[in-house]
Amino acid sequence: TDPAIIRNFCIIAHIDHGKSTLADRMLQATGVVQPREMKAQYLDRMDIERERGITIKSQAVRMPWEVDGQAYALNMIDTPGHVDFTYEVSRSLAACEGAILLVDAAQGIEAQTLANLYMAMENDLTIIPVLNKIDLPAAQPDKYAEELASLIGGEPEDVLRVSGKTGEGVEALLDQIVRELPRPVGEANAPARAMIFDSVYDSYRGVVTYVRVVDGKLEPRERIQMMSTLASHELLEIGVSSPEPTPTKGLGVGEVGYLITGVKDVRQSKVGDTVTNLKKPAEQQLAGYEEPKPMVFSGLYPIDGSDYPTLRDALDKLQLNDAALVYEPETSVALGFGFRVGFLGLLHLEIIRERLEREFGLDLISTAPNVIYEVMTEDKQIVQVTNPSEFPEGKILEVREPMVSATILAPSEYVGAIMELCQNRRGQMGGMDYLSEDRVEMRYRLPLAEIVFDFFDQLKSRTRGYASLDWKADGEQVADLVKVDVLLQGDQVDAFSAITHKDKAYSYGVMMTQKLRELIPRQQFEVPIQAAIGSRIIARENIRAIRKDVLAKCYGGDISRKRKLIEKQKEGKKRMKTVGRVEVPQEAFIAALSST
Ligand code: GDP
Ligand code: MG
């Protein structure tokens, strides 16, 4: 295809502002999907995504569109919509010449819109501002057209107004894309270079890799090479999605499509990598490649120990489709055999956990999520700690923790409440701007560990749901961090160890010891519960002993009742874990871990 008639674009929007709905409407307007084939949100394939209304895996669709009698090919690249997937968003943007900045006309700009807009601007994309949901009675298109115009420059009258629901304005938007976005440019005769912006595992076809060709041409049956690993594969099939996969005779400059090589694992086809021709390779790979980097770690344990092999197989399967998912076996005194699993963020963790439970029927305990710490020991060794139990004993010279830069958008009346929250979480303010009289953008640098827990929930509740948040990794800092252990009768319970800031160690210790006192049943002997930093006890509770046998209570009572009680105790025993001499019901572990 002649690059002069190609337009590559994506839609950037905050969650729920209507990206998927608008994308569906475009598929209809351009005739690539017939109305009767239309199921809601064609592009969102996974059930969990559809239920949560979020798009995790991006895809590309080619749509024909005619303007002034000239046929064009529009490639729409769908970007993931959540902060955990920032890198994938950045690669999708890098595959485009332009972006539709889609804003809900009843909500205005939100943090994610802004973060993605900045990223689009860094990639030099042409921005088309669009207000969506103008059919809503609560829409305030005039107000938000001004907000948008002042944000990106331009006139409020030039902001397009559409409704993904009714289809109003969608054709005008397609015309605008053709007129305003630049055509792709590249060297047609140079060695091939194509950027991978997505790769998806398909159980029938193996990995399907989505690429944007920058230079040269890729053709079926030739051998290609992945420039980051130098691995080579045969191109079994190459084509475009429209929206069903349609093989072509190749992809040239500016074209967007998919390729299939028969590999079975997305880690062999990495987002951001450059594909070239093995016989005539390009000299330099395209800029911007990064290895996926897990940010948050948690232990996952089957509640029923015999499910361990199922859990391992399930993780193996999920990893085929998720280059960012990493895991290794780990054992816990308290929880038995499980895995330490790395995720891009908390949503990623939730999604994986939910899939393990739903698709593989597993019941799981997950330990409190933590980030990666770099600990320098006395002999100047640097230890990477992804699990509190790996925190080195003895003298420590320095601990470094990962940082993020966060953008928070909220009505200005909540500025005080947000500042207080961010200060509690050891944040440093980077700046503050008013987008309009009553909406403010606040920028903070915060430790990742302080936002992975319940930061977003706290932010929402302090702003009555009006604040939005976006964050991205931003280096690291030296911090005063310690490991707090929890001991039962002097024995450490590994699952409850946590790395916290020194100022918060005490409150963590008090909270855990109190919780456990309530959750652990009384035993034949007294059980001290302690929280400690090294050998220093910082909090203590006691579970008093019971003297009498439970059975004594029904002494002389009827036999069947007694038998029932014995049966019940046996049941309970099965689900008891023994720590030292202390028997702890499994439920106590789950309860203690769930709400921290
Ligand atoms: P996404 O998260 O940006 O992909 O948003 P969705 O496309 O999933 O839309 C979020 C919600 O807004 C859904 O309930 C849609 O039905 C609704 N929605 C999307 N576009 C419109 C619109 O133009 N008008 C109205 N009234 N509702 C819309
Ligand atoms: Mg969506």
Coordinates of C-alpha atoms and ligand atoms in Angstrom, one line a residue:
T1 CA 0.0 0.0 0.0
D2 CA 1.2 3.5 -0.8
P3 CA 2.1 5.2 2.5
A4 CA 0.4 8.4 1.2
I5 CA -3.0 6.8 1.8
I6 CA -2.3 5.3 5.2
R7 CA -3.2 6.9 8.5
N8 CA -2.2 5.4 11.8
F9 CA -3.9 6.5 14.9
C10 CA -4.8 5.5 18.4
I11 CA -7.4 6.7 20.9
I12 CA -6.3 8.0 24.3
A13 CA -8.8 8.3 27.0
H14 CA -9.4 7.9 30.7
I15 CA -11.1 4.6 31.7
D16 CA -14.8 4.8 31.0
H17 CA -14.7 7.8 28.8
G18 CA -15.9 5.6 25.9
K19 CA -12.8 4.5 23.9
S20 CA -14.1 1.0 23.3
T21 CA -17.5 2.1 22.3
L22 CA -16.2 4.7 19.9
A23 CA -13.8 2.2 18.4
D24 CA -16.8 -0.2 17.8
R25 CA -18.7 2.6 16.2
M26 CA -15.9 3.3 13.8
L27 CA -15.7 -0.4 12.8
Q28 CA -19.4 -0.1 12.0
A29 CA -19.2 3.2 10.2
T30 CA -16.4 1.9 7.9
G31 CA -18.2 -1.3 7.3
V32 CA -15.6 -3.7 8.5
V33 CA -18.0 -5.1 11.0
Q34 CA -21.7 -5.6 10.0
P35 CA -24.2 -4.5 12.6
R36 CA -25.5 -8.0 13.1
E37 CA -22.0 -9.3 13.9
M38 CA -21.5 -6.5 16.4
K39 CA -21.2 -7.7 19.9
A40 CA -20.6 -5.0 22.4
Q41 CA -17.0 -3.9 22.5
Y42 CA -15.7 -6.1 19.7
L43 CA -12.1 -5.1 20.5
D44 CA -12.1 -6.1 24.2
R45 CA -11.6 -9.8 23.9
M46 CA -11.1 -11.1 27.4
D47 CA -14.0 -11.6 29.8
I48 CA -12.3 -10.0 32.7
E49 CA -11.6 -7.0 30.6
R50 CA -15.1 -6.7 29.5
E51 CA -16.5 -7.0 33.0
R52 CA -14.1 -4.4 34.3
G53 CA -14.5 -2.3 31.3
I54 CA -10.7 -2.1 30.7
T55 CA -8.6 -2.9 27.8
I56 CA -5.4 -4.7 28.6
K57 CA -4.2 -6.0 25.3
S58 CA -4.0 -3.6 22.4
Q59 CA -4.8 -4.6 18.9
A60 CA -4.8 -3.0 15.5
V61 CA -7.6 -2.9 13.0
R62 CA -7.5 -1.7 9.4
M63 CA -10.5 0.2 8.1
P64 CA -11.2 1.6 4.6
W65 CA -12.5 5.2 4.4
E66 CA -13.1 7.4 1.5
V67 CA -12.6 11.2 1.4
D68 CA -13.2 13.3 -1.7
G69 CA -13.4 10.2 -3.8
Q70 CA -10.0 9.0 -2.6
A71 CA -9.7 5.6 -0.7
Y72 CA -7.6 5.6 2.4
A73 CA -6.6 2.8 4.9
L74 CA -7.0 3.8 8.5
N75 CA -5.2 1.7 11.1
M76 CA -6.6 2.0 14.5
I77 CA -4.4 0.9 17.3
D78 CA -6.1 0.2 20.6
T79 CA -4.1 1.1 23.6
P80 CA -4.3 -0.5 27.1
G81 CA -6.2 1.8 29.5
H82 CA -4.5 1.3 32.9
V83 CA -1.5 2.8 34.6
D84 CA 0.1 -0.7 35.1
F85 CA 0.6 -1.0 31.4
T86 CA 2.3 2.3 30.7
Y87 CA 5.1 0.8 28.6
E88 CA 2.6 -1.0 26.3
V89 CA 0.8 2.3 25.9
S90 CA 4.0 4.1 24.9
R91 CA 4.8 1.5 22.2
S92 CA 1.2 1.7 20.8
L93 CA 1.6 5.5 20.6
A94 CA 5.0 5.1 19.0
A95 CA 3.3 3.1 16.2
C96 CA 1.1 6.0 15.3
E97 CA 1.3 9.4 13.6
G98 CA -1.7 10.8 15.5
A99 CA -3.9 10.3 18.5
I100 CA -7.6 11.1 19.2
L101 CA -7.7 12.6 22.7
L102 CA -11.1 11.4 23.8
V103 CA -12.8 13.1 26.8
D104 CA -16.1 12.4 28.4
A105 CA -18.2 15.6 27.9
A106 CA -19.8 15.1 31.3
Q107 CA -16.5 14.5 33.2
G108 CA -13.7 16.6 31.6
I109 CA -10.0 15.7 31.6
E110 CA -8.8 13.1 34.0
A111 CA -5.3 12.1 35.2
Q112 CA -4.9 9.3 32.7
T113 CA -6.0 11.4 29.8
L114 CA -3.3 13.9 30.8
A115 CA -0.5 11.3 31.3
N116 CA -1.2 9.7 28.0
L117 CA -1.4 13.1 26.3
Y118 CA 2.0 14.0 27.6
M119 CA 3.3 10.7 26.3
A120 CA 1.7 11.3 22.9
M121 CA 3.3 14.7 22.7
E122 CA 6.7 13.2 23.6
N123 CA 6.2 11.0 20.6
D124 CA 5.4 14.0 18.4
L125 CA 1.9 12.8 17.5
T126 CA -0.7 15.1 16.0
I127 CA -3.5 15.4 18.5
I128 CA -7.2 15.5 17.6
P129 CA -9.2 16.6 20.6
V130 CA -12.7 15.0 20.8
L131 CA -15.5 15.3 23.3
N132 CA -17.6 12.1 23.7
K133 CA -21.0 11.3 25.1
I134 CA -22.6 14.5 23.9
D135 CA -25.9 12.7 24.0
L136 CA -25.8 12.7 27.9
P137 CA -28.1 15.3 29.5
A138 CA -25.2 16.0 31.9
A139 CA -22.8 16.8 29.1
Q140 CA -21.1 20.2 29.3
P141 CA -19.4 20.3 25.9
D142 CA -18.8 24.1 25.9
K143 CA -17.0 24.1 29.2
Y144 CA -14.8 21.1 28.4
A145 CA -14.1 22.2 24.8
E146 CA -12.5 25.2 26.4
E147 CA -10.6 23.1 28.9
L148 CA -9.3 21.0 26.0
A149 CA -8.4 23.9 23.8
S150 CA -6.5 25.6 26.5
L151 CA -4.6 22.4 27.3
I152 CA -3.4 21.6 23.9
G153 CA -3.7 25.0 22.1
G154 CA -6.3 25.8 19.5
E155 CA -9.8 27.0 19.4
P156 CA -12.7 25.6 21.4
E157 CA -14.8 25.5 18.2
D158 CA -12.3 23.1 16.6
V159 CA -12.9 20.4 19.3
L160 CA -15.0 17.7 17.7
R161 CA -18.1 16.5 19.4
V162 CA -19.3 12.9 19.1
S163 CA -21.4 10.2 20.7
G164 CA -20.1 6.7 20.6
K165 CA -23.6 5.6 21.7
T166 CA -25.6 7.2 18.9
G167 CA -22.9 7.4 16.3
E168 CA -23.3 11.2 15.9
G169 CA -20.1 12.9 14.7
V170 CA -18.2 9.7 14.0
E171 CA -18.1 10.1 10.2
A172 CA -16.8 13.6 10.6
L173 CA -14.2 12.3 12.9
L174 CA -13.0 9.8 10.4
D175 CA -12.8 12.5 7.8
Q176 CA -10.7 14.6 10.2
I177 CA -8.3 11.8 10.8
V178 CA -7.6 11.6 7.1
R179 CA -7.2 15.3 6.7
E180 CA -5.2 16.2 9.8
L181 CA -2.9 13.3 10.4
P182 CA 0.4 13.1 8.5
R183 CA 1.1 10.1 6.3
P184 CA 3.7 7.7 7.5
V185 CA 7.3 8.2 6.2
G186 CA 10.1 5.7 6.0
E187 CA 12.8 4.3 3.7
A188 CA 11.1 1.9 1.3
N189 CA 14.4 0.5 0.0
A190 CA 16.2 0.2 3.3
P191 CA 16.5 -3.1 5.3
A192 CA 13.3 -3.9 7.0
R193 CA 12.5 -2.5 10.4
A194 CA 9.2 -3.1 12.1
M195 CA 8.3 -2.3 15.7
I196 CA 6.4 -4.8 17.9
F197 CA 3.7 -3.0 19.8
D198 CA 1.8 -6.0 21.0
S199 CA 2.1 -9.8 21.1
V200 CA -0.7 -12.1 22.0
Y201 CA -0.7 -15.9 22.6
D202 CA -3.3 -17.8 20.7
S203 CA -3.7 -21.5 21.5
Y204 CA -4.3 -22.4 17.9
R205 CA -1.8 -20.3 16.1
G206 CA 0.9 -19.6 18.7
V207 CA 2.0 -16.1 19.3
V208 CA 0.4 -13.4 17.1
T209 CA 2.7 -10.4 16.9
Y210 CA 1.4 -6.9 16.0
V211 CA 3.9 -4.7 14.2
R212 CA 4.2 -1.3 12.6
V213 CA 6.6 -1.3 9.6
V214 CA 8.9 1.7 9.7
D215 CA 11.3 0.9 6.9
G216 CA 11.5 -1.6 4.1
K217 CA 9.2 -4.5 3.7
L218 CA 8.4 -7.8 5.4
E219 CA 7.2 -10.7 3.2
P220 CA 5.8 -14.1 3.9
R221 CA 8.1 -17.2 4.1
E222 CA 11.3 -15.1 4.6
R223 CA 13.3 -15.4 7.7
I224 CA 13.1 -12.6 10.2
Q225 CA 15.2 -11.6 13.2
M226 CA 14.3 -10.1 16.5
M227 CA 17.0 -7.5 17.1
S228 CA 17.1 -7.5 20.9
T229 CA 17.8 -11.3 21.1
L230 CA 19.0 -12.0 17.6
A231 CA 16.6 -15.0 17.6
S232 CA 15.4 -15.8 14.1
H233 CA 12.1 -17.3 12.9
E234 CA 10.4 -18.0 9.6
L235 CA 7.5 -15.8 8.8
L236 CA 4.7 -18.3 8.4
E237 CA 2.0 -15.7 7.8
I238 CA 1.8 -11.9 7.6
G239 CA -1.4 -9.9 7.3
V240 CA -3.8 -7.3 8.5
S241 CA -6.8 -7.5 10.9
S242 CA -9.9 -6.1 9.4
P243 CA -11.0 -7.1 12.0
E244 CA -10.5 -10.8 11.3
P245 CA -6.9 -11.7 10.4
T246 CA -6.4 -11.6 6.6
P247 CA -3.1 -12.8 5.1
T248 CA -1.4 -10.4 2.7
K249 CA 1.6 -10.6 0.4
G250 CA 3.6 -8.5 2.9
L251 CA 3.7 -5.2 4.8
G252 CA 5.5 -2.1 3.6
V253 CA 6.4 1.3 5.0
G254 CA 3.8 2.7 7.4
E255 CA 1.7 -0.4 7.4
V256 CA 0.3 -2.0 10.5
G257 CA -0.5 -5.7 10.8
Y258 CA 0.3 -9.0 12.4
L259 CA 2.8 -11.8 11.9
I260 CA 3.0 -15.4 12.9
T261 CA 6.2 -17.4 13.3
G262 CA 5.0 -20.4 15.2
V263 CA 6.7 -19.4 18.5
K264 CA 4.7 -20.4 21.6
D265 CA 5.7 -17.8 24.1
V266 CA 5.3 -14.1 24.0
R267 CA 8.7 -13.6 25.5
Q268 CA 10.1 -14.5 22.1
S269 CA 8.3 -11.6 20.6
K270 CA 8.7 -8.7 22.9
V271 CA 6.8 -5.5 22.9
G272 CA 9.1 -2.7 21.8
D273 CA 11.6 -5.0 19.9
T274 CA 12.5 -4.4 16.3
V275 CA 11.9 -7.1 13.6
T276 CA 14.3 -7.2 10.7
N277 CA 15.2 -9.4 7.8
L278 CA 17.8 -12.1 8.6
K279 CA 19.5 -12.0 5.2
K280 CA 19.6 -8.3 5.0
P281 CA 19.4 -7.0 8.6
A282 CA 19.1 -3.4 9.6
E283 CA 22.1 -1.9 11.4
Q284 CA 20.3 -0.3 14.2
Q285 CA 17.2 -1.3 16.1
L286 CA 14.4 1.3 16.6
A287 CA 14.7 3.4 19.7
G288 CA 12.7 2.8 22.9
Y289 CA 13.0 -0.9 23.6
E290 CA 12.7 -1.8 27.3
E291 CA 12.6 -5.2 29.0
P292 CA 9.3 -5.6 30.9
K293 CA 10.0 -4.9 34.6
P294 CA 7.9 -6.3 37.4
M295 CA 7.4 -3.7 40.1
V296 CA 5.3 -5.4 42.7
F297 CA 5.8 -8.9 44.2
S298 CA 3.5 -11.1 46.2
G299 CA 3.6 -14.7 47.4
L300 CA 0.8 -16.8 46.0
Y301 CA -0.1 -20.0 47.9
P302 CA -2.8 -22.6 47.3
I303 CA -5.1 -22.9 50.3
D304 CA -5.2 -26.6 49.7
G305 CA -1.5 -27.7 49.5
S306 CA -2.3 -30.4 47.0
D307 CA -3.2 -27.7 44.4
Y308 CA 0.4 -26.7 44.1
P309 CA 1.0 -28.5 40.8
T310 CA -2.1 -27.0 39.4
L311 CA -0.9 -23.6 40.4
R312 CA 2.4 -24.1 38.7
D313 CA 0.8 -25.3 35.5
A314 CA -1.6 -22.4 35.6
L315 CA 1.2 -19.9 36.0
D316 CA 3.1 -21.5 33.1
K317 CA 0.1 -21.1 30.9
L318 CA -0.6 -17.5 31.8
Q319 CA 3.1 -16.6 31.2
L320 CA 2.8 -17.7 27.6
N321 CA 0.6 -14.6 27.1
D322 CA 2.2 -12.2 29.6
A323 CA 5.8 -11.2 29.2
A324 CA 5.7 -9.2 32.4
L325 CA 4.6 -12.1 34.6
V326 CA 7.6 -13.7 36.5
Y327 CA 7.6 -16.2 39.3
E328 CA 9.7 -18.6 41.2
P329 CA 8.9 -21.3 43.8
E330 CA 9.1 -20.3 47.4
T331 CA 8.2 -22.0 50.7
S332 CA 6.8 -20.4 53.7
V333 CA 6.8 -22.0 57.2
A334 CA 3.3 -20.7 57.6
L335 CA 1.8 -21.2 54.2
G336 CA 3.7 -24.1 52.7
F337 CA 4.6 -24.3 49.1
G338 CA 3.8 -21.5 46.7
F339 CA 5.3 -18.9 44.4
R340 CA 6.8 -15.5 44.6
V341 CA 5.2 -13.7 41.7
G342 CA 6.2 -10.4 40.1
F343 CA 3.6 -8.0 38.6
L344 CA 3.6 -4.6 36.8
G345 CA 1.3 -3.2 39.5
L346 CA -1.6 -3.9 41.7
L347 CA -4.2 -4.2 38.9
H348 CA -2.0 -6.7 37.1
L349 CA -1.8 -8.7 40.4
E350 CA -5.6 -8.7 40.8
I351 CA -6.1 -9.7 37.2
I352 CA -3.7 -12.7 37.4
R353 CA -5.1 -13.7 40.8
E354 CA -8.7 -13.6 39.4
R355 CA -7.8 -15.6 36.4
L356 CA -6.0 -18.2 38.5
E357 CA -9.1 -18.5 40.6
R358 CA -11.7 -18.4 37.9
E359 CA -10.1 -20.2 34.9
F360 CA -8.1 -22.8 36.9
G361 CA -10.4 -23.2 39.9
L362 CA -7.7 -22.4 42.5
D363 CA -8.3 -21.0 46.0
L364 CA -5.3 -18.8 46.8
I365 CA -3.8 -16.8 49.7
S366 CA -1.6 -13.9 48.6
T367 CA 0.8 -12.2 50.9
A368 CA 0.9 -8.5 51.3
P369 CA 2.4 -7.0 48.1
N370 CA 5.8 -5.4 48.3
V371 CA 8.3 -3.7 45.9
I372 CA 11.9 -4.5 45.1
Y373 CA 14.4 -3.1 47.6
E374 CA 18.1 -2.8 47.1
V375 CA 19.9 -3.5 50.3
M376 CA 23.6 -2.8 50.8
T377 CA 25.2 -5.0 53.5
E378 CA 28.2 -4.2 55.6
D379 CA 30.6 -5.9 53.1
K380 CA 29.2 -3.6 50.3
Q381 CA 27.2 -6.4 48.7
I382 CA 24.0 -5.3 47.0
V383 CA 21.1 -7.7 47.6
Q384 CA 17.8 -7.4 45.7
V385 CA 15.0 -8.1 48.0
T386 CA 11.6 -9.0 46.6
N387 CA 10.4 -10.8 49.8
P388 CA 10.8 -9.5 53.3
S389 CA 12.2 -12.9 54.5
E390 CA 15.2 -12.3 52.2
F391 CA 16.1 -9.0 54.0
P392 CA 19.7 -9.5 55.1
E393 CA 20.3 -9.9 58.8
G394 CA 23.0 -7.9 60.5
K395 CA 24.3 -4.5 59.9
I396 CA 23.0 -2.7 56.8
L397 CA 24.6 0.3 55.2
E398 CA 21.8 1.5 52.9
V399 CA 18.4 0.5 51.6
R400 CA 17.1 1.9 48.4
E401 CA 13.4 1.9 47.4
P402 CA 11.7 2.5 44.0
M403 CA 10.0 5.8 43.4
V404 CA 7.2 6.9 41.1
S405 CA 6.1 10.3 39.8
A406 CA 2.3 10.6 40.2
T407 CA -0.2 12.9 38.6
I408 CA -3.3 13.6 40.5
L409 CA -6.3 15.5 39.1
A410 CA -9.1 16.6 41.3
P411 CA -11.6 19.4 42.0
S412 CA -9.6 22.2 43.8
E413 CA -11.6 21.9 47.0
Y414 CA -9.8 18.7 47.8
V415 CA -6.2 20.1 47.5
G416 CA -5.8 20.1 51.3
A417 CA -7.0 16.5 51.7
I418 CA -4.7 15.3 48.9
M419 CA -1.7 17.1 50.3
E420 CA -2.3 15.5 53.7
L421 CA -2.5 12.0 52.2
C422 CA 0.6 12.4 50.1
Q423 CA 2.6 13.8 53.0
N424 CA 1.5 10.7 55.1
R425 CA 2.8 8.6 52.3
R426 CA 6.2 10.3 52.3
G427 CA 5.5 12.2 49.1
Q428 CA 7.3 15.3 47.8
M429 CA 5.3 17.8 45.8
G430 CA 6.7 18.5 42.4
G431 CA 4.2 21.2 41.4
M432 CA 0.6 22.2 41.0
D433 CA -1.4 23.7 38.1
Y434 CA -4.9 24.8 37.7
L435 CA -6.5 23.4 34.5
S436 CA -9.5 25.6 35.1
E437 CA -10.9 27.5 38.1
D438 CA -12.1 24.4 39.8
R439 CA -9.8 21.7 38.6
V440 CA -6.2 21.2 39.7
E441 CA -3.3 19.0 38.6
M442 CA -0.9 18.0 41.4
R443 CA 2.4 16.3 40.8
Y444 CA 4.1 14.2 43.5
R445 CA 7.2 12.0 43.8
L446 CA 6.3 9.1 46.1
P447 CA 7.8 5.8 47.1
L448 CA 6.1 3.0 45.1
A449 CA 5.7 1.0 48.3
E450 CA 3.4 3.8 49.7
I451 CA 1.0 3.7 46.8
V452 CA 0.8 0.0 46.0
F453 CA -1.4 -0.7 49.0
D454 CA -4.5 1.3 49.4
F455 CA -3.4 4.7 48.2
F456 CA -5.9 4.9 45.4
D457 CA -8.8 3.8 47.6
Q458 CA -7.8 6.5 50.2
L459 CA -7.5 9.1 47.5
K460 CA -11.0 8.2 46.2
S461 CA -12.6 8.3 49.6
R462 CA -11.0 11.6 50.5
T463 CA -12.2 13.2 47.4
R464 CA -15.6 11.5 47.2
G465 CA -14.4 9.6 44.1
Y466 CA -13.5 12.7 42.1
A467 CA -9.7 12.4 42.0
S468 CA -7.9 10.4 39.4
L469 CA -4.4 9.1 39.5
D470 CA -1.7 8.2 37.1
W471 CA 1.9 7.2 37.9
K472 CA 5.1 6.0 36.3
A473 CA 8.4 4.7 37.6
D474 CA 10.9 7.4 38.5
G475 CA 14.2 6.1 39.9
E476 CA 14.8 5.3 43.5
Q477 CA 15.8 6.8 46.8
V478 CA 17.7 5.9 49.9
A479 CA 15.3 5.5 52.8
D480 CA 15.2 4.5 56.4
L481 CA 13.6 1.1 56.1
V482 CA 13.5 -1.8 58.4
K483 CA 12.1 -5.3 58.5
V484 CA 9.5 -6.0 61.1
D485 CA 9.0 -9.7 62.1
V486 CA 6.1 -11.3 63.9
L487 CA 6.8 -14.0 66.4
L488 CA 4.5 -16.6 68.0
Q489 CA 6.0 -18.0 71.2
G490 CA 9.4 -16.8 70.0
D491 CA 9.1 -18.4 66.5
Q492 CA 9.1 -16.1 63.5
V493 CA 6.1 -16.4 61.2
D494 CA 7.6 -15.6 57.8
A495 CA 4.3 -14.7 56.0
F496 CA 3.8 -11.7 58.4
S497 CA 7.2 -10.1 58.0
A498 CA 7.1 -6.7 56.3
I499 CA 9.5 -4.0 55.2
T500 CA 8.3 -0.6 56.3
H501 CA 9.6 2.8 57.0
K502 CA 11.1 3.2 60.4
D503 CA 8.4 5.6 61.5
K504 CA 5.7 3.2 60.6
A505 CA 7.2 0.0 62.0
Y506 CA 5.7 0.5 65.4
S507 CA 2.1 0.9 64.1
Y508 CA 2.6 -2.1 61.8
G509 CA 3.8 -4.2 64.8
V510 CA 0.9 -3.1 67.0
M511 CA -1.7 -3.8 64.3
M512 CA -0.4 -7.3 63.5
T513 CA 0.0 -8.4 67.1
Q514 CA -3.5 -7.2 68.0
K515 CA -5.1 -8.8 65.0
L516 CA -3.4 -12.1 65.7
R517 CA -4.5 -12.1 69.3
E518 CA -8.0 -12.0 68.1
L519 CA -7.6 -14.5 65.3
I520 CA -5.6 -17.3 67.0
P521 CA -7.7 -19.5 69.4
R522 CA -6.5 -20.1 72.9
Q523 CA -4.2 -23.1 73.4
Q524 CA -3.2 -25.3 76.3
F525 CA -0.4 -22.9 77.2
E526 CA 0.1 -19.1 77.1
V527 CA 1.2 -17.8 73.7
P528 CA 3.1 -14.5 73.5
I529 CA 2.8 -12.7 70.1
Q530 CA 5.6 -10.2 69.5
A531 CA 6.6 -7.8 66.8
A532 CA 10.4 -7.2 66.5
I533 CA 13.0 -5.3 64.5
G534 CA 16.0 -7.6 64.7
S535 CA 16.2 -8.6 68.3
R536 CA 14.3 -5.6 69.6
I537 CA 10.7 -6.2 70.6
I538 CA 8.4 -3.3 69.6
A539 CA 5.0 -4.7 70.3
R540 CA 3.6 -7.5 72.4
E541 CA 0.3 -9.3 73.0
N542 CA -0.7 -12.4 74.9
I543 CA -3.1 -15.2 74.3
R544 CA -4.0 -16.7 77.6
A545 CA -4.0 -20.5 78.1
I546 CA -7.1 -22.6 78.4
R547 CA -7.0 -25.2 81.1
K548 CA -10.0 -27.4 80.6
D549 CA -10.5 -29.9 77.8
V550 CA -13.2 -28.8 75.4
L551 CA -14.9 -32.2 75.9
A552 CA -15.3 -31.6 79.6
K553 CA -18.1 -29.2 78.7
C554 CA -20.3 -32.0 77.5
Y555 CA -19.3 -34.5 80.1
G556 CA -22.3 -36.7 80.8
G557 CA -24.0 -35.2 77.8
D558 CA -25.3 -37.3 75.0
I559 CA -22.8 -39.3 73.0
S560 CA -23.7 -38.1 69.5
R561 CA -23.0 -34.5 70.5
K562 CA -19.6 -35.5 71.8
R563 CA -18.8 -37.4 68.6
K564 CA -19.8 -34.5 66.5
L565 CA -17.5 -32.3 68.5
I566 CA -14.6 -34.7 68.0
E567 CA -15.3 -34.8 64.3
K568 CA -15.4 -31.1 64.1
Q569 CA -12.0 -30.8 65.9
K570 CA -10.5 -33.2 63.4
E571 CA -11.8 -31.1 60.5
G572 CA -10.3 -28.1 62.2
K573 CA -7.0 -29.9 62.7
K574 CA -6.6 -30.5 59.0
R575 CA -6.6 -26.8 58.3
M576 CA -4.3 -26.0 61.2
K577 CA -0.7 -25.0 60.6
T578 CA 1.8 -25.5 63.4
V579 CA 4.2 -22.7 64.1
G580 CA 6.6 -24.0 66.8
R581 CA 4.1 -25.5 69.3
V582 CA 1.3 -23.2 68.3
E583 CA -1.6 -24.3 66.2
V584 CA -2.9 -21.6 64.0
P585 CA -6.0 -22.1 61.8
Q586 CA -5.5 -21.4 58.1
E587 CA -8.3 -18.8 58.3
A588 CA -6.2 -16.8 60.8
F589 CA -3.5 -16.4 58.2
I590 CA -5.9 -15.5 55.5
A591 CA -7.7 -13.0 57.7
A592 CA -4.5 -11.4 58.9
L593 CA -3.1 -11.0 55.4
S594 CA -6.2 -9.9 53.7
S595 CA -6.9 -6.5 55.2
T596 CA -3.3 -5.3 55.7
Ligands
GDP1 P1 -13.5 2.8 27.8 O1 -13.2 2.4 29.2 O2 -12.9 4.1 27.5 O3 -13.2 1.8 26.8 O4 -15.1 3.1 27.9 P2 -16.3 2.2 27.3 O5 -16.4 2.3 25.8 O6 -16.3 0.9 27.9 O7 -17.5 3.0 27.8 C1 -17.7 3.2 29.2 C2 -19.2 3.4 29.5 O8 -19.7 4.6 28.9 C3 -20.1 2.3 29.0 O9 -21.1 2.0 29.9 C4 -20.6 2.8 27.7 O10 -21.9 2.3 27.3 C5 -20.8 4.3 28.0 N1 -20.6 5.2 26.8 C6 -19.6 5.1 25.9 N2 -19.8 6.1 25.0 C7 -21.0 6.7 25.3 C8 -21.7 7.8 24.7 O11 -21.3 8.4 23.6 N3 -22.9 8.2 25.3 C9 -23.3 7.5 26.4 N4 -24.5 8.0 26.9 N5 -22.7 6.5 27.0 C10 -21.5 6.1 26.4
MG2 MG -12.4 -0.1 26.9

